[in-house]
Coordinates of C-alpha atoms in Angstrom, one line a residue:
M1 CA 0.0 0.0 0.0
V2 CA 1.4 3.4 -1.0
T3 CA 1.9 5.9 1.8
R4 CA 1.7 9.6 2.0
K5 CA 5.4 9.6 2.9
E6 CA 6.2 7.9 -0.4
V7 CA 4.3 10.5 -2.4
A8 CA 6.1 13.3 -0.5
A9 CA 9.5 11.7 -1.3
L10 CA 8.7 11.4 -5.0
A11 CA 7.4 15.0 -5.2
G12 CA 10.3 16.3 -3.1
V13 CA 8.0 18.0 -0.5
S14 CA 6.9 17.4 3.1
E15 CA 4.1 15.2 4.1
A16 CA 2.3 18.3 5.4
T17 CA 2.4 19.8 1.9
V18 CA 1.0 16.6 0.4
S19 CA -1.9 16.8 2.9
R20 CA -2.7 20.4 2.1
V21 CA -2.6 19.7 -1.7
L22 CA -4.8 16.6 -1.5
N23 CA -7.2 18.2 0.9
G24 CA -7.4 21.5 -1.1
V25 CA -6.4 23.6 2.0
G26 CA -4.4 26.8 1.9
P27 CA -2.4 28.7 -0.7
M28 CA 0.0 26.7 -2.8
K29 CA 2.4 27.3 -5.7
E30 CA 0.9 25.8 -8.8
E31 CA 4.2 24.1 -9.6
T32 CA 4.3 22.4 -6.1
K33 CA 0.6 21.4 -6.5
Q34 CA 1.2 19.8 -9.9
R35 CA 4.3 17.9 -8.6
V36 CA 2.3 16.4 -5.7
L37 CA -0.7 15.4 -8.0
L38 CA 1.7 13.9 -10.6
A39 CA 3.5 11.8 -7.9
A40 CA 0.1 10.6 -6.5
R41 CA -1.0 9.5 -9.9
E42 CA 2.3 7.8 -10.7
L43 CA 2.1 5.8 -7.4
N44 CA -1.6 5.3 -7.7
Y45 CA -2.1 6.8 -4.3
H46 CA -5.8 7.0 -3.2
P47 CA -6.0 7.7 0.6
N48 CA -9.0 6.4 2.4
A49 CA -10.5 9.4 4.2
I50 CA -11.5 7.6 7.3
A51 CA -8.2 5.7 7.7
Q52 CA -6.3 8.9 7.0
S53 CA -8.2 10.7 9.7
F54 CA -7.3 8.1 12.3
A55 CA -3.7 7.8 11.1
R56 CA -3.2 11.5 11.4
R57 CA -5.3 11.7 14.6
R58 CA -7.5 14.3 13.0
S59 CA -11.2 15.0 13.5
G60 CA -12.0 17.5 10.8
N61 CA -13.4 19.8 13.5
L62 CA -12.4 23.3 14.5
G63 CA -13.4 23.8 18.1
V64 CA -14.8 27.1 19.4
V65 CA -14.9 27.7 23.1
L66 CA -17.7 30.0 24.3
P67 CA -18.5 31.3 27.8
Y68 CA -21.8 29.9 29.2
V69 CA -23.7 32.5 31.1
P70 CA -27.1 31.5 32.5
K71 CA -30.1 33.5 31.3
V72 CA -28.0 35.2 28.6
H73 CA -28.9 34.5 25.0
I74 CA -25.3 34.5 23.8
F75 CA -26.1 33.8 20.1
S76 CA -28.2 36.9 20.0
T77 CA -25.5 39.2 21.2
Y78 CA -23.8 41.2 18.4
Y79 CA -20.2 40.3 19.3
F80 CA -20.6 36.6 19.5
S81 CA -23.0 36.3 16.5
E82 CA -20.6 38.3 14.3
V83 CA -17.4 36.5 15.3
L84 CA -19.1 33.1 15.0
S85 CA -20.4 34.0 11.5
G86 CA -16.9 34.9 10.4
I87 CA -15.5 31.6 11.8
G88 CA -18.3 29.6 10.2
A89 CA -17.8 31.1 6.8
Q90 CA -14.1 30.3 6.8
V91 CA -14.6 26.8 8.3
K92 CA -17.0 25.9 5.5
E93 CA -14.6 27.2 2.8
F94 CA -11.9 24.9 4.2
G95 CA -14.2 21.9 4.3
Y96 CA -14.1 21.6 8.1
D97 CA -16.9 21.4 10.7
M98 CA -17.3 23.7 13.7
L99 CA -17.7 22.2 17.1
L100 CA -19.0 24.6 19.8
M101 CA -18.1 24.0 23.4
F102 CA -19.2 26.0 26.4
R103 CA -17.3 26.9 29.6
S104 CA -19.2 28.1 32.7
P105 CA -17.9 31.1 34.6
G106 CA -15.6 30.0 37.5
E107 CA -15.4 26.5 36.0
E108 CA -11.8 25.2 35.6
S109 CA -11.0 25.2 31.9
D110 CA -9.2 22.0 30.7
Y111 CA -8.7 23.0 27.1
T112 CA -6.3 20.1 26.5
R113 CA -9.1 17.6 27.0
M114 CA -10.6 18.6 23.6
F115 CA -7.4 17.6 21.9
R116 CA -6.7 14.5 23.9
S117 CA -10.1 13.1 23.1
Q118 CA -9.5 13.9 19.4
K119 CA -12.6 16.0 19.1
V120 CA -10.9 18.9 17.5
D121 CA -7.8 19.6 15.4
A122 CA -7.5 23.2 16.6
C123 CA -9.6 25.6 18.6
I124 CA -10.5 29.3 18.9
I125 CA -11.2 30.6 22.4
L126 CA -13.8 33.4 22.8
G127 CA -14.5 35.2 26.1
A128 CA -11.1 34.4 27.7
M129 CA -10.2 36.4 30.8
D130 CA -6.9 37.3 32.4
T131 CA -6.9 35.1 35.5
P132 CA -4.3 32.9 37.0
G133 CA -6.3 29.8 36.2
E134 CA -6.9 30.8 32.6
R135 CA -3.2 31.6 32.1
A136 CA -2.2 28.2 33.5
E137 CA -4.6 26.4 31.0
L138 CA -3.4 28.4 28.0
K139 CA 0.2 27.6 29.0
K140 CA -0.7 23.9 29.0
L141 CA -2.0 24.2 25.5
E142 CA 1.1 26.0 24.3
E143 CA 3.5 23.5 26.0
G144 CA 1.5 20.6 24.5
G145 CA 1.9 22.0 21.0
F146 CA -1.9 22.2 20.5
P147 CA -2.9 24.8 17.9
F148 CA -5.3 27.5 19.3
C149 CA -6.1 31.2 18.8
L150 CA -7.5 33.9 21.0
V151 CA -10.0 36.4 19.7
N152 CA -10.4 39.8 21.3
Q153 CA -8.1 39.0 24.2
H154 CA -4.3 39.2 24.7
Y155 CA -2.0 38.6 27.7
A156 CA 0.9 40.7 28.8
G157 CA 4.1 38.7 28.6
E158 CA 2.7 36.0 26.4
R159 CA 2.8 35.5 22.6
Y160 CA -0.1 33.4 21.6
N161 CA -2.0 33.2 18.3
E162 CA -4.3 36.2 18.5
V163 CA -6.7 38.2 16.4
D164 CA -7.7 41.5 18.1
A165 CA -8.9 45.0 17.3
D166 CA -7.2 48.3 18.0
H167 CA -9.4 49.1 21.0
E168 CA -7.0 51.7 22.4
T169 CA -7.2 53.8 19.2
G170 CA -11.0 53.2 19.0
S171 CA -11.6 54.6 22.5
Y172 CA -9.1 57.4 21.9
L173 CA -11.0 58.5 18.8
A174 CA -14.4 58.4 20.6
V175 CA -13.1 60.6 23.5
R176 CA -11.3 62.9 21.1
H177 CA -14.6 63.4 19.3
L178 CA -16.3 64.4 22.5
L179 CA -13.5 66.8 23.4
D180 CA -13.7 68.4 19.9
S181 CA -17.4 68.7 20.3
G182 CA -16.9 70.9 23.5
Y183 CA -17.3 68.3 26.3
R184 CA -15.0 68.4 29.3
G185 CA -16.6 66.3 32.1
I186 CA -16.3 63.0 30.3
A187 CA -17.0 59.9 32.3
M188 CA -16.3 56.3 31.3
L189 CA -18.4 53.2 31.8
N190 CA -16.0 50.3 31.3
G191 CA -16.1 46.5 31.3
P192 CA -14.4 44.1 33.8
P193 CA -10.6 44.5 34.1
P194 CA -9.9 40.8 33.3
F195 CA -10.8 41.4 29.7
S196 CA -7.8 42.9 27.9
N197 CA -10.1 45.1 25.7
S198 CA -11.4 46.8 28.9
G199 CA -7.8 47.8 29.7
D200 CA -7.1 48.9 26.1
R201 CA -10.2 51.1 26.0
L202 CA -9.2 52.7 29.4
R203 CA -5.8 53.5 28.0
G204 CA -7.3 55.2 25.0
Y205 CA -9.8 57.2 27.2
A206 CA -7.0 58.3 29.6
R207 CA -4.6 59.2 26.7
A208 CA -7.2 61.5 25.1
L209 CA -7.9 63.3 28.4
R210 CA -4.3 63.7 29.2
E211 CA -3.5 65.1 25.8
A212 CA -6.3 67.6 26.4
G213 CA -4.8 68.6 29.7
L214 CA -7.7 67.3 31.8
L215 CA -5.6 64.7 33.6
E216 CA -2.1 64.7 34.9
P217 CA 0.5 62.5 33.1
G218 CA 0.1 58.9 34.2
T219 CA 2.0 55.6 33.9
E220 CA 1.2 52.3 32.2
A221 CA 0.8 50.7 35.6
G222 CA -1.3 53.5 36.9
V223 CA -3.5 54.3 33.9
R224 CA -6.4 55.3 36.2
D225 CA -4.2 57.7 38.1
G226 CA -5.8 61.1 38.4
I227 CA -9.2 60.1 37.0
P228 CA -11.8 61.5 39.3
P229 CA -13.9 58.8 41.0
H230 CA -17.1 60.3 39.6
W231 CA -15.7 59.9 36.1
Y232 CA -15.1 56.1 36.2
Y233 CA -17.6 53.3 36.4
E234 CA -17.5 49.5 35.7
G235 CA -20.2 47.2 34.4
N236 CA -20.1 43.6 33.0
Y237 CA -20.9 44.4 29.3
S238 CA -24.6 43.6 29.8
R239 CA -27.5 46.0 29.2
T240 CA -28.6 45.5 32.8
S241 CA -25.2 46.7 34.2
G242 CA -25.6 49.9 32.0
Y243 CA -29.1 50.4 33.3
K244 CA -27.9 50.1 36.9
A245 CA -25.0 52.6 36.3
A246 CA -27.5 55.3 35.2
A247 CA -28.5 56.1 38.8
E248 CA -24.8 56.7 39.9
I249 CA -24.0 58.8 36.8
Y250 CA -27.2 60.8 37.2
R251 CA -26.1 61.8 40.7
H252 CA -23.1 63.6 39.2
L253 CA -24.9 65.1 36.2
G254 CA -23.7 68.6 37.1
R255 CA -20.1 67.5 36.8
I256 CA -20.5 65.1 33.9
D257 CA -21.6 66.2 30.5
A258 CA -20.7 63.1 28.5
V259 CA -20.1 59.3 28.9
F260 CA -18.0 57.0 26.8
V261 CA -19.3 53.5 27.2
S262 CA -17.2 50.4 26.4
N263 CA -20.0 48.5 24.5
D264 CA -23.3 49.3 22.9
R265 CA -25.3 46.9 25.2
M266 CA -24.3 48.9 28.3
A267 CA -24.8 52.2 26.4
V268 CA -28.4 51.1 25.6
G269 CA -29.1 50.2 29.2
L270 CA -27.5 53.5 30.4
M271 CA -29.7 55.5 28.0
Q272 CA -32.8 53.7 29.2
G273 CA -32.0 54.3 32.8
L274 CA -31.2 58.0 32.3
R275 CA -34.4 58.6 30.4
E276 CA -36.4 57.1 33.2
L277 CA -34.7 59.5 35.6
G278 CA -35.7 62.5 33.4
C279 CA -32.3 62.9 31.6
I280 CA -32.5 63.0 27.8
P281 CA -29.5 61.2 26.2
G282 CA -28.0 63.3 23.4
K283 CA -29.4 66.5 24.8
D284 CA -28.7 66.6 28.6
L285 CA -25.8 64.1 28.4
A286 CA -23.8 63.0 25.4
V287 CA -23.3 59.2 25.0
I288 CA -20.9 57.2 22.8
G289 CA -21.0 53.5 22.6
Y290 CA -18.6 50.8 21.3
D291 CA -19.1 47.9 18.7
D292 CA -21.4 49.7 16.3
S293 CA -24.0 46.9 16.7
D294 CA -27.4 46.9 15.1
A295 CA -28.8 48.4 18.3
A296 CA -26.8 51.5 17.8
R297 CA -28.9 52.4 14.8
M298 CA -32.2 51.8 16.6
T299 CA -31.7 53.8 19.8
D300 CA -33.4 57.2 20.4
P301 CA -31.3 59.1 19.5
P302 CA -29.2 56.9 17.2
L303 CA -25.9 56.0 19.1
T304 CA -22.5 57.3 18.0
S305 CA -20.3 54.2 18.3
V306 CA -16.9 52.7 17.5
A307 CA -17.2 50.1 14.7
V308 CA -15.2 46.9 15.3
P309 CA -14.8 44.3 12.5
F310 CA -15.9 41.3 14.6
Y311 CA -16.9 39.2 11.5
E312 CA -13.5 39.7 10.0
M313 CA -11.8 38.9 13.3
G314 CA -13.5 35.5 13.4
R315 CA -12.8 34.8 9.8
L316 CA -9.1 35.6 10.0
A317 CA -8.7 33.6 13.2
A318 CA -10.1 30.5 11.6
K319 CA -8.2 31.0 8.3
N320 CA -4.8 31.5 9.9
L321 CA -5.3 28.7 12.4
L322 CA -6.5 26.2 9.9
L323 CA -3.7 27.0 7.4
R324 CA -1.2 26.2 10.1
S325 CA -2.9 23.0 11.4
A326 CA -4.1 21.6 8.1
G327 CA -1.1 19.2 7.7
G328 CA -1.2 18.1 11.4
P329 CA 1.0 19.3 14.3
E330 CA 4.1 19.3 12.1
A331 CA 2.7 22.1 10.0
D332 CA 2.7 24.5 13.0
A333 CA 6.1 23.5 14.4
G334 CA 8.7 26.2 14.6
L335 CA 6.3 29.0 13.3
D336 CA 6.1 32.3 15.1
A337 CA 2.7 33.0 16.6
F338 CA 0.5 35.2 14.4
Q339 CA -0.9 38.4 16.1
L340 CA -3.3 40.4 14.1
K341 CA -4.8 43.8 15.2
L342 CA -7.6 45.2 13.0
E343 CA -8.6 48.8 12.7
T344 CA -11.6 50.4 14.4
K345 CA -13.6 53.3 13.2
L346 CA -15.8 55.9 14.8
I347 CA -19.4 56.2 13.4
I348 CA -20.9 59.5 14.3
R349 CA -24.7 59.8 15.0
Q350 CA -27.0 62.0 17.0
S351 CA -26.2 60.9 20.6
C352 CA -23.3 63.4 21.0
R353 CA -24.2 66.6 19.2
K354 CA -21.8 69.6 19.5
K355 CA -22.1 71.2 22.9
S356 CA -23.9 74.6 22.7

């Protein structure tokens, strides 16, 4: 029986290259492709798909790890639906299947189990947080040579496969727009610190205020240094947390004239809560959101927001990860981690008119 190794030897390429050519995965020089196909024909090589899968310990599945939050319809949230759509489109193009796996908050994440059980060939992790336990599990994946990619999360001191967005610049542009529109008492409603994008947005917010002379120069470690307490609030990226923050922000309405919110869901909740308290968003208080979700176009008034290419982030994560893992673990050996950071863009609507 002719083996893939024999085809590779005759064609003068690696076994991983033979796999990619025969599976139709990834970019390939036409000359290389033709050499492999000619060698396969000459040796009468016809791999059995099932036998090949077991021999290479491959499942044909790309795993996607999602956080499970009770009472939250995760597939209806803009962020997850967009990222998953991007992943799904690329997975289909590569002839793979997508296997969704849920992780409960506070639950120990044993990511390596997915690979040991041969359920997936590679995995994309969504909703990862910077905690000691999460860092330890990701380190196990790295040390085990298991291919994985983080989306919308990065870790200081580590170099994993990552696809992220330039959240610091996005938040900087949002606050800069408020400053240029005449606002000076600009508060921030941020997400939880364990998410790296919360820290990125905080840095952009503080940088814009410091450049405008509203805050003293700070340090990387003390990015919140000098921010007045009544200017900074935290939620958990849910609409409910934005709604609850409205009462606190309303108490300081005389000293706050604008709020930059770290995602649209919290911004929608904040606007609802403010309106119930008699404060008209866009008139009595300027509001800018983040994500440019569908909800941003339907609020009253329409919400100025920072657009993030979540669909493209998901697509690129799947594409780069599958290209590396298509030929098995050997295809990824010795390669530097890919780290992509996509641009964000401010979309201006009526929720932050120029201050009169």
